[in-house]
XYZ file of C-alpha atoms in Angstrom:
155
model
C -33.944 -22.319 15.539
C -32.496 -19.968 18.103
C -30.632 -17.884 15.697
C -33.516 -17.418 13.306
C -35.535 -16.174 16.402
C -32.766 -13.891 17.529
C -32.318 -12.546 13.914
C -36.225 -11.973 13.701
C -36.160 -9.935 16.737
C -32.968 -7.776 15.504
C -35.290 -7.138 12.478
C -38.070 -6.090 14.275
C -35.912 -3.913 16.803
C -34.417 -2.304 13.657
C -37.856 -1.713 12.215
C -39.123 -0.421 15.412
C -36.480 2.542 15.435
C -37.432 3.128 11.766
C -41.160 3.416 12.513
C -40.613 5.473 15.709
C -38.286 7.901 13.841
C -41.671 8.916 12.170
C -40.205 7.539 8.751
C -36.915 9.343 8.828
C -33.591 7.906 9.960
C -30.369 9.722 9.396
C -32.213 12.373 7.195
C -33.467 9.403 5.220
C -37.033 8.869 4.537
C -38.231 5.548 5.559
C -41.673 4.294 5.765
C -42.310 0.533 5.842
C -45.480 -0.149 3.495
C -48.237 -2.180 5.047
C -47.548 -4.916 2.366
C -43.947 -5.331 3.253
C -44.837 -5.205 7.174
C -47.492 -7.925 6.420
C -44.851 -10.155 4.599
C -42.383 -9.782 7.479
C -44.693 -10.638 10.085
C -46.125 -13.466 7.982
C -43.007 -15.313 8.500
C -43.172 -15.095 12.354
C -45.191 -17.348 14.698
C -48.535 -16.128 15.916
C -47.279 -15.462 19.403
C -44.300 -13.319 17.966
C -46.924 -11.410 15.783
C -48.993 -10.705 18.883
C -45.572 -9.481 20.532
C -44.805 -7.419 17.336
C -47.730 -5.423 18.029
C -46.108 -3.979 21.039
C -43.417 -2.258 18.666
C -45.430 0.848 17.903
C -48.852 2.186 17.680
C -48.871 1.956 14.249
C -47.954 -1.586 14.275
C -50.438 -2.589 16.892
C -53.256 -0.912 14.782
C -52.138 -2.582 11.529
C -51.794 -6.147 13.309
C -54.740 -6.062 15.069
C -56.931 -5.248 11.943
C -55.086 -7.443 9.224
C -57.595 -10.329 8.949
C -55.846 -11.682 5.862
C -52.723 -12.073 7.823
C -54.627 -13.593 10.998
C -56.063 -16.074 8.463
C -53.073 -17.128 6.730
C -51.524 -17.751 10.454
C -54.537 -19.698 11.671
C -54.565 -21.999 8.497
C -50.879 -22.236 8.569
C -50.527 -23.146 12.307
C -53.916 -24.959 12.986
C -55.092 -26.178 9.557
C -58.483 -26.322 8.276
C -59.796 -28.942 10.603
C -59.691 -26.113 13.487
C -62.091 -23.925 11.158
C -65.181 -25.582 12.853
C -64.164 -24.346 16.237
C -63.859 -20.731 15.300
C -66.780 -19.761 13.277
C -68.366 -16.321 14.196
C -65.059 -14.613 15.326
C -62.440 -12.453 13.822
C -59.408 -14.521 12.500
C -57.324 -12.817 15.225
C -59.658 -13.768 18.088
C -59.995 -17.395 16.432
C -56.119 -17.621 16.461
C -55.778 -16.518 20.160
C -58.504 -18.723 21.036
C -56.999 -21.904 19.387
C -53.500 -20.968 20.651
C -54.504 -20.771 24.229
C -56.657 -24.303 23.620
C -53.178 -25.720 22.442
C -51.324 -24.621 25.494
C -53.950 -25.751 27.858
C -53.835 -29.104 26.044
C -50.048 -29.115 25.985
C -49.974 -28.410 30.017
C -52.729 -31.082 30.667
C -50.770 -33.647 28.844
C -47.562 -32.696 30.234
C -49.210 -32.965 33.793
C -50.504 -36.617 32.938
C -46.999 -37.532 31.688
C -45.452 -36.267 35.108
C -48.000 -38.039 36.899
C -47.733 -41.355 35.149
C -43.761 -41.146 35.588
C -44.191 -40.463 39.265
C -42.574 -36.769 39.011
C -44.572 -35.415 42.076
C -42.831 -31.945 41.949
C -44.453 -30.717 38.615
C -46.020 -27.282 38.255
C -47.195 -26.429 34.840
C -46.918 -22.693 35.474
C -43.211 -22.896 36.165
C -40.610 -23.271 33.323
C -38.196 -24.593 35.871
C -40.603 -27.309 36.574
C -40.694 -28.251 32.910
C -36.708 -28.293 32.812
C -36.809 -30.574 35.836
C -39.307 -32.965 34.139
C -37.312 -33.284 31.092
C -34.129 -33.980 33.379
C -36.041 -36.434 35.066
C -37.381 -38.197 31.963
C -33.703 -38.277 30.626
C -32.539 -39.727 33.770
C -35.175 -42.568 33.794
C -34.511 -43.280 29.865
C -30.749 -43.684 30.945
C -31.714 -45.994 33.612
C -33.950 -47.877 31.314
C -31.193 -48.094 28.719
C -28.529 -49.159 31.268
C -30.857 -51.882 32.552
C -31.473 -53.138 28.959
C -27.690 -53.284 28.311
C -27.244 -55.062 31.441
C -29.701 -57.767 30.482
C -28.033 -58.025 26.967
C -30.717 -56.379 25.189
C -29.825 -54.113 22.265
C -31.795 -50.671 22.172
């Protein structure tokens, strides 16, 4: 996945320089048509599309108003069951709301897990805290596996 993401950003960076050069690079006219731009960004996650809107004014204007793209992203990432929660909004606004809701739910669930496991130092706003929780969980798992082996139980 890491290679795909870095390749995606490399592609976006190259497209940025083409776009910022006002359609001309090394004397060659280049203008990325909207349908090609839409196809490229439809392969990204919604959060990556939101970041891609920062590439240039043209991209921002295009991505903020391409309701077809946001509808496609919404249905791909959240499914039809989420449609009831988004009525009356633009697809982009619905996507952002659903994304924030999923992030909040993830934070709440992670806080519950940390509490159940007795991990007192957890702070859902800190990436380091997530990493520490994962390390804590791995250590607990290793300890449990060791205890099972010592008891003669195969895991």
